[in-house]
Short mmCIF file of C-alpha atoms in Angstrom, two decimals:
data_model
loop_
_atom_site.label_atom_id
_atom_site.label_comp_id
_atom_site.label_asym_id
_atom_site.label_seq_id
_atom_site.Cartn_x
_atom_site.Cartn_y
_atom_site.Cartn_z
CA MET A 4 -14.36 -11.73 -18.20
CA ASN A 5 -11.60 -12.85 -20.58
CA LYS A 6 -7.94 -11.94 -20.38
CA THR A 7 -8.13 -9.40 -23.23
CA ALA A 8 -10.92 -7.44 -21.54
CA ARG A 9 -9.00 -7.37 -18.25
CA SER A 10 -5.89 -6.17 -20.08
CA LEU A 11 -7.85 -3.32 -21.65
CA GLN A 12 -9.55 -2.34 -18.39
CA ARG A 13 -6.19 -2.16 -16.64
CA THR A 14 -5.32 0.92 -18.73
CA TYR A 15 -8.65 2.72 -18.21
CA PRO A 16 -8.21 6.00 -16.32
CA THR A 17 -9.77 6.27 -12.88
CA LEU A 18 -11.95 9.34 -13.33
CA PRO A 19 -13.65 11.17 -10.46
CA ASP A 20 -17.43 11.00 -10.59
CA ALA A 21 -20.27 12.46 -8.54
CA GLY A 22 -19.45 12.32 -4.84
CA THR A 23 -15.69 12.02 -5.31
CA THR A 24 -12.74 14.20 -6.24
CA GLN A 25 -9.02 13.63 -6.85
CA LEU A 26 -5.81 15.36 -5.78
CA ARG A 27 -2.38 15.20 -7.37
CA ILE A 28 0.79 16.96 -6.29
CA LEU A 29 3.75 17.49 -8.60
CA SER A 30 7.04 18.96 -7.43
CA GLY A 31 9.23 20.73 -9.96
CA ILE A 32 12.02 21.64 -7.50
CA PRO A 33 14.97 19.26 -7.95
CA ASP A 34 17.24 18.25 -5.03
CA CYS A 35 14.67 19.60 -2.57
CA ASP A 36 12.44 17.50 -0.34
CA TYR A 37 9.08 18.72 0.98
CA ARG A 38 6.52 17.30 3.37
CA VAL A 39 2.88 18.13 2.70
CA ARG A 40 0.56 17.88 5.71
CA SER A 41 -3.18 18.10 5.14
CA ASN A 42 -6.61 17.07 6.32
CA LEU A 43 -6.77 14.16 3.87
CA PRO A 44 -8.19 11.00 5.45
CA GLY A 45 -6.03 8.20 6.86
CA GLU A 46 -2.33 7.91 6.06
CA GLN A 47 -2.65 10.41 3.20
CA ASP A 48 -2.56 13.33 5.63
CA THR A 49 1.25 13.37 5.35
CA VAL A 50 3.03 13.10 1.99
CA THR A 51 6.76 13.48 1.33
CA LEU A 52 8.04 14.55 -2.09
CA TYR A 53 11.69 13.88 -2.95
CA GLY A 54 13.05 16.26 -5.58
CA ILE A 55 11.03 16.14 -8.80
CA ASP A 56 8.28 13.86 -7.59
CA PHE A 57 4.61 12.95 -7.98
CA TYR A 58 1.77 11.99 -5.63
CA SER A 59 -1.80 10.91 -6.35
CA SER A 60 -4.52 10.58 -3.73
CA GLY A 61 -6.92 8.42 -5.70
CA SER A 62 -10.63 9.05 -5.21
CA LEU A 63 -11.63 11.23 -2.22
CA ALA A 64 -15.15 11.43 -0.87
CA THR A 65 -16.77 14.86 -1.04
CA SER A 66 -19.46 16.46 1.09
CA ASN A 67 -22.12 18.68 -0.51
CA GLY A 68 -20.26 18.58 -3.80
CA SER A 69 -16.75 19.55 -2.60
CA PHE A 70 -13.86 18.87 -0.24
CA THR A 71 -12.01 21.75 1.42
CA LEU A 72 -8.31 20.88 1.51
CA VAL A 73 -6.28 22.52 4.27
CA TYR A 74 -2.54 21.95 3.87
CA THR A 75 0.91 23.09 4.94
CA ILE A 76 4.20 22.49 3.10
CA ASP A 77 7.36 21.98 5.18
CA ARG A 78 10.82 22.30 3.66
CA LEU A 79 13.03 19.32 4.54
CA THR A 80 16.18 20.36 2.68
CA LYS A 81 18.25 23.34 3.79
CA GLY A 82 18.80 26.10 1.28
CA CYS A 83 15.67 25.24 -0.71
CA PRO A 84 12.87 27.78 -1.25
CA ASP A 85 9.89 27.86 1.07
CA VAL A 86 6.48 26.98 -0.34
CA GLU A 87 3.43 28.30 1.49
CA GLY A 88 0.44 26.18 2.39
CA GLY A 89 -3.18 27.27 2.28
CA THR A 90 -6.67 26.02 1.51
CA GLN A 91 -8.13 24.79 -1.76
CA LEU A 92 -11.67 23.81 -2.69
CA LEU A 93 -11.69 20.45 -4.47
CA VAL A 94 -14.90 20.14 -6.48
CA GLU A 95 -16.56 16.76 -7.04
CA ALA A 96 -16.17 14.96 -10.38
CA THR A 97 -12.94 16.92 -10.93
CA ALA A 98 -9.23 16.08 -10.72
CA HIS A 99 -7.17 18.87 -9.11
CA THR A 100 -3.40 19.18 -9.34
CA LEU A 101 -0.95 21.25 -7.27
CA PHE A 102 2.38 22.05 -8.93
CA LEU A 103 5.22 23.22 -6.67
CA ARG A 104 7.74 25.57 -8.25
CA SER A 105 10.37 28.02 -7.07
CA GLU A 106 10.79 30.59 -9.82
CA HIS A 107 9.61 34.16 -9.12
CA MET A 108 7.11 34.98 -6.37
CA VAL A 109 4.42 32.52 -7.38
CA SER A 110 5.56 29.32 -5.70
CA LYS A 111 2.65 27.05 -6.55
CA LEU A 112 0.06 26.48 -9.22
CA TRP A 113 -3.39 24.89 -8.99
CA TYR A 114 -5.11 23.62 -12.11
CA VAL A 115 -7.86 21.19 -13.11
CA ASP A 116 -6.47 18.06 -14.76
CA ASP A 117 -7.93 15.99 -17.59
CA LEU A 118 -7.10 12.28 -17.38
CA GLN A 119 -9.30 10.98 -20.19
CA LYS A 120 -7.48 9.28 -23.05
CA SER A 121 -7.36 10.85 -26.50
CA ASN A 122 -10.11 9.54 -28.78
CA LYS A 123 -7.68 9.74 -31.72
CA SER A 124 -5.21 7.19 -30.33
CA LYS A 125 -2.72 9.97 -29.66
CA ALA A 126 -0.91 11.06 -26.50
CA LEU A 127 -1.81 14.02 -24.28
CA VAL A 128 1.04 15.97 -22.68
CA ARG A 129 1.14 18.87 -20.23
CA THR A 130 4.50 20.60 -19.85
CA LEU A 131 5.14 21.98 -16.35
CA ALA A 132 8.28 24.09 -16.37
CA ASN A 133 9.79 25.58 -13.22
CA MET A 134 11.65 28.41 -14.94
CA ALA A 135 11.34 31.98 -16.14
CA ALA A 136 8.28 32.69 -18.27
CA GLY A 137 10.30 34.05 -21.20
CA LYS A 138 12.04 30.77 -22.05
CA ARG A 139 10.70 28.63 -24.86
CA ILE A 140 10.35 24.87 -24.93
CA VAL A 141 10.45 22.96 -28.21
CA TRP A 142 9.19 19.43 -28.83
CA GLN A 143 10.97 18.04 -31.91
CA GLU A 144 10.25 14.78 -33.71
CA VAL A 145 13.33 12.54 -33.62
CA ARG A 146 12.74 10.82 -36.96
CA SER A 147 11.83 13.84 -39.10
CA GLY A 148 13.40 16.68 -37.13
CA ASN A 149 10.17 18.69 -37.45
CA THR A 150 8.97 20.88 -34.60
CA ALA A 151 5.77 19.34 -33.24
CA LEU A 152 5.19 21.80 -30.40
CA GLU A 153 6.71 25.12 -29.34
CA LEU A 154 5.48 26.85 -26.22
CA GLN A 155 6.48 29.28 -23.50
CA ALA A 156 7.68 28.01 -20.15
CA ARG A 157 4.48 29.10 -18.41
CA ASN A 158 2.13 27.51 -20.92
CA TYR A 159 0.53 24.68 -18.94
CA ASP A 160 -2.10 23.66 -21.49
CA LEU A 161 -2.73 20.02 -22.41
CA HIS A 162 -1.46 19.26 -25.93
CA GLU A 163 -2.23 16.32 -28.20
CA LEU A 164 0.83 14.80 -29.90
CA ASN A 165 1.46 11.91 -32.26
CA THR A 166 2.74 8.70 -30.71
CA ILE A 167 6.35 8.84 -31.81
CA GLU A 168 9.70 9.66 -30.20
CA TYR A 169 10.48 13.29 -29.31
CA GLN A 170 13.41 15.37 -28.17
CA VAL A 171 12.69 18.33 -25.90
CA PHE A 172 14.87 21.42 -26.17
CA ILE A 173 15.23 24.60 -24.16
CA GLY A 174 16.98 26.92 -26.55
CA GLN A 175 19.66 24.73 -28.13
CA GLN A 176 20.00 22.45 -25.11
CA LEU A 177 18.56 18.95 -25.28
CA ILE A 178 17.01 18.14 -21.92
CA HIS A 179 14.87 15.05 -22.55
CA GLN A 180 14.05 12.33 -25.07
CA GLN A 181 10.81 10.37 -24.81
CA MET A 182 8.66 7.93 -26.76
CA LEU A 183 4.95 8.76 -26.38
CA ARG A 184 2.48 5.89 -26.58
CA PRO A 185 -1.17 5.86 -27.75
CA GLY A 186 -3.71 6.72 -25.07
CA GLY A 187 -1.16 7.92 -22.53
CA VAL A 188 -1.69 11.12 -20.55
CA TYR A 189 1.61 12.62 -19.40
CA ALA A 190 2.87 15.41 -17.18
CA PHE A 191 6.36 16.52 -18.20
CA VAL A 192 8.07 18.37 -15.34
CA ILE A 193 11.16 20.52 -15.94
CA GLY A 194 13.21 21.84 -13.05
CA PRO A 195 15.26 25.06 -13.02
CA ALA A 196 18.76 25.08 -14.47
CA SER A 197 21.62 23.93 -12.24
CA ASN A 198 25.08 24.45 -13.78
CA GLU A 199 23.26 25.04 -17.09
CA ASP A 200 21.59 21.60 -16.89
CA HIS A 201 17.84 21.15 -16.43
CA SER A 202 16.41 18.26 -14.45
CA SER A 203 13.29 16.75 -15.99
CA HIS A 204 10.95 13.81 -15.56
CA MET A 205 7.98 12.43 -17.47
CA PHE A 206 5.13 11.26 -15.24
CA GLU A 207 2.50 8.89 -16.61
CA LEU A 208 -0.89 10.04 -15.28
CA THR A 209 -2.95 7.65 -17.41
CA GLU A 210 -1.45 4.38 -18.57
CA PRO A 211 -1.12 4.06 -22.38
CA ASN A 212 -3.21 1.60 -24.32
CA SER A 213 -2.13 -2.02 -23.93
CA MET A 214 -3.33 -2.99 -27.42
CA SER A 215 -2.89 -1.36 -30.80
CA MET A 216 -5.94 -0.01 -32.63
CA LEU A 217 -4.82 -2.09 -35.64
CA TRP A 218 -6.33 -5.11 -33.87
CA LEU A 219 -9.72 -3.63 -34.76
CA ILE A 220 -9.12 -4.17 -38.49
CA PRO A 221 -10.05 -7.91 -38.56
CA GLN A 222 -13.23 -7.25 -36.58
CA TYR A 223 -14.29 -4.42 -38.88
CA VAL A 224 -13.56 -6.55 -41.97
CA VAL A 225 -15.70 -9.43 -40.67
CA MET A 226 -18.49 -7.06 -39.55
CA SER A 227 -18.47 -5.24 -42.91
CA LEU A 228 -18.62 -8.50 -44.86
CA GLY A 229 -21.47 -9.74 -42.67
CA GLU A 230 -23.34 -6.45 -43.02
CA VAL A 231 -23.00 -6.49 -46.83
CA MET A 232 -24.20 -10.09 -47.10
CA PHE A 233 -27.04 -9.65 -44.63
CA SER A 234 -28.23 -6.31 -46.02
CA VAL A 235 -28.22 -7.39 -49.67
CA THR A 236 -29.90 -10.70 -48.85
CA GLY A 237 -32.53 -8.98 -46.70
CA LEU A 238 -33.38 -6.42 -49.36
CA GLU A 239 -33.64 -9.15 -52.00
CA PHE A 240 -35.87 -11.21 -49.71
CA SER A 241 -38.20 -8.30 -48.90
CA TYR A 242 -38.45 -7.48 -52.63
CA SER A 243 -39.00 -11.00 -53.95
CA GLN A 244 -41.46 -12.11 -51.25
CA ALA A 245 -43.67 -9.01 -51.38
CA PRO A 246 -46.61 -8.59 -53.78
CA PRO A 247 -46.06 -5.97 -56.49
CA SER A 248 -48.06 -3.30 -54.68
CA LEU A 249 -46.02 -3.63 -51.46
CA LYS A 250 -42.45 -4.10 -52.69
CA SER A 251 -41.28 -0.57 -51.91
CA LEU A 252 -43.06 -0.53 -48.55
CA LEU A 253 -41.51 -3.79 -47.33
CA GLN A 254 -38.03 -2.72 -48.43
CA ALA A 255 -38.51 0.46 -46.39
CA CYS A 256 -39.65 -1.66 -43.42
CA TRP A 257 -36.50 -3.76 -43.77
CA LEU A 258 -34.32 -0.64 -43.61
CA LEU A 259 -36.41 0.58 -40.66
CA THR A 260 -35.28 -2.46 -38.64
CA VAL A 261 -31.69 -1.17 -38.97
CA ALA A 262 -32.82 2.16 -37.52
CA PHE A 263 -34.47 0.37 -34.57
CA GLY A 264 -31.25 -1.53 -33.94
CA ASN A 265 -29.26 1.71 -33.87
CA VAL A 266 -31.76 3.20 -31.42
CA ILE A 267 -31.26 0.24 -29.07
CA VAL A 268 -27.49 0.71 -29.21
CA VAL A 269 -27.79 4.44 -28.48
CA ILE A 270 -30.12 3.87 -25.51
CA ILE A 271 -27.89 1.22 -23.92
CA ALA A 272 -24.71 3.23 -24.51
CA GLU A 273 -26.12 6.53 -23.21
CA LEU A 274 -27.86 5.12 -20.14
CA LYS A 275 -24.61 3.36 -19.17
CA PHE A 276 -26.11 0.25 -17.63
CA PHE A 277 -22.59 -1.14 -17.18
CA LYS A 278 -19.39 0.49 -16.00
CA SER A 279 -17.40 -1.95 -18.11
CA GLN A 280 -17.69 -1.59 -21.87
CA ALA A 281 -16.83 -5.29 -22.20
CA ASN A 282 -20.08 -6.18 -20.38
CA GLU A 283 -21.93 -3.85 -22.73
CA PHE A 284 -20.56 -5.76 -25.70
CA PHE A 285 -21.58 -9.06 -24.11
CA LEU A 286 -25.13 -7.67 -23.83
CA PHE A 287 -25.15 -6.81 -27.54
CA ALA A 288 -23.89 -10.31 -28.35
CA GLY A 289 -26.66 -11.82 -26.21
CA LEU A 290 -29.31 -9.72 -27.95
CA MET A 291 -27.99 -10.84 -31.34
CA PHE A 292 -28.10 -14.49 -30.24
CA LEU A 293 -31.71 -14.05 -29.10
CA ASP A 294 -32.55 -12.37 -32.40
CA MET A 295 -30.95 -15.29 -34.24
CA LEU A 296 -33.15 -17.80 -32.40
CA ILE A 297 -36.30 -15.80 -33.24
CA PHE A 298 -35.21 -15.53 -36.87
CA MET A 299 -34.60 -19.30 -37.04
CA TRP A 300 -38.10 -19.98 -35.62
CA PHE A 301 -39.73 -17.75 -38.25
CA ALA A 302 -37.58 -19.22 -41.02
CA PHE A 303 -38.57 -22.78 -40.04
CA TYR A 304 -42.30 -22.10 -40.38
CA TYR A 305 -42.10 -19.63 -43.25
CA VAL A 306 -43.85 -20.55 -46.51
CA SER A 307 -42.04 -19.05 -49.48
CA TYR A 308 -43.93 -16.79 -51.84
CA ASP A 309 -43.56 -17.76 -55.51
CA GLU A 310 -44.32 -14.70 -57.61
CA VAL A 311 -44.44 -16.65 -60.92
CA ALA A 312 -46.91 -19.16 -59.50
CA ALA A 313 -48.97 -16.35 -57.99
CA MET A 314 -49.07 -14.53 -61.34
CA HIS A 315 -50.11 -17.72 -63.13
CA GLN A 316 -52.87 -18.24 -60.58
CA ARG A 317 -54.15 -14.69 -61.09
CA LYS A 318 -54.31 -15.26 -64.85
CA LEU A 319 -56.34 -18.43 -64.32
CA ILE A 320 -58.75 -16.57 -62.08
CA LYS A 321 -59.19 -13.85 -64.70
CA LYS A 322 -59.91 -16.46 -67.42
CA ARG A 323 -62.55 -18.09 -65.28
CA HIS A 324 -64.30 -14.79 -64.79
#
C-alpha cells in the first residue's frame, strides 16, 4: 500500500461493529480529579481524569450483543462535587459516552456518540456545557462575524459546521477560539464559571482529513476526459460498424455495457469485500487492466466493416439478379 493510502487510512475513524462496543468518558469539572473504577478488562478497569479530561476505551468485546458496565466514581480532590457510579448497558456496534458534570442534581449524562466523518467535508461538533440550562452559547465566524450556531447550554446535539475559524461566546464573554478542519469530529467541553471565567477544551474524537478534497480535481478531470473520448468513440464505432438495420440496437448495447459496469461497482462496494477502500480501488484498476487486455485481443483480430464497400457489393448483387 502506498504512502498516500496509509496517510488517508490514518484518519479513518475506528467505528464499533458487530461484536464490539466503545466507551468514552468526558469530564467537564475543572480543577477536580476523579478516578473511575469499572469492570472493563485489563488495565482499563481504573481510569483517572484530571480536570477537564477525556478517556477512550477503544473497541470492547460484547457478549450476546451488549456489555454491562458496572462503575464507581471516586472524588480525588477535596471540595469537589461527588459523582455517583452505577451500571450502563453498552450495546454492540455503538459508541457510548459518559459526560461528568456538576451543575444541578443531574451529575452525569450518557449519550450515544457518532464518530463518522461528515460526507460534505465539514466538521461535526458536539458542545458539552457544564452550566445552567438557561445560558446560551454562540459560535461566531471570526472572518465574517456571522453567527454560525446558537444553542442552549443543555443542547448536546451534534452540529455540522464549515471548516473555518470560530469564536465561542457565553453571553458577551469570549471563552474559546478554534479552527475546525474538514472531516474532524469534535467534543467541545465547557466547565462552570470560576471568577467569571469559563474553562473549556476542544477534544478531537475523529482525526480531521489529512488531504484536501481539492486533490480530487485532477483525477476527475482526467476521468471525465477519458470518459468523453471513450464514450464518443464507442458510439461512433457501434454506429459505423453495424448494418443499417442494427445501428440503433448496437448503440443501445454499447450503452448497456456502461450499465453492467455500474452494477459491478455497486455489488463490490455494497458487499464490502475489503475493509480498506484503497484495496477496493486496486481491484477496480485490476479489472480495467484485464478488460484492456481482452479489448486488445478483439481489436487485433477484428476485421473492419466498410459500409460503402458493402453497399456497392449489394448493388452488384442486385444487378446480377
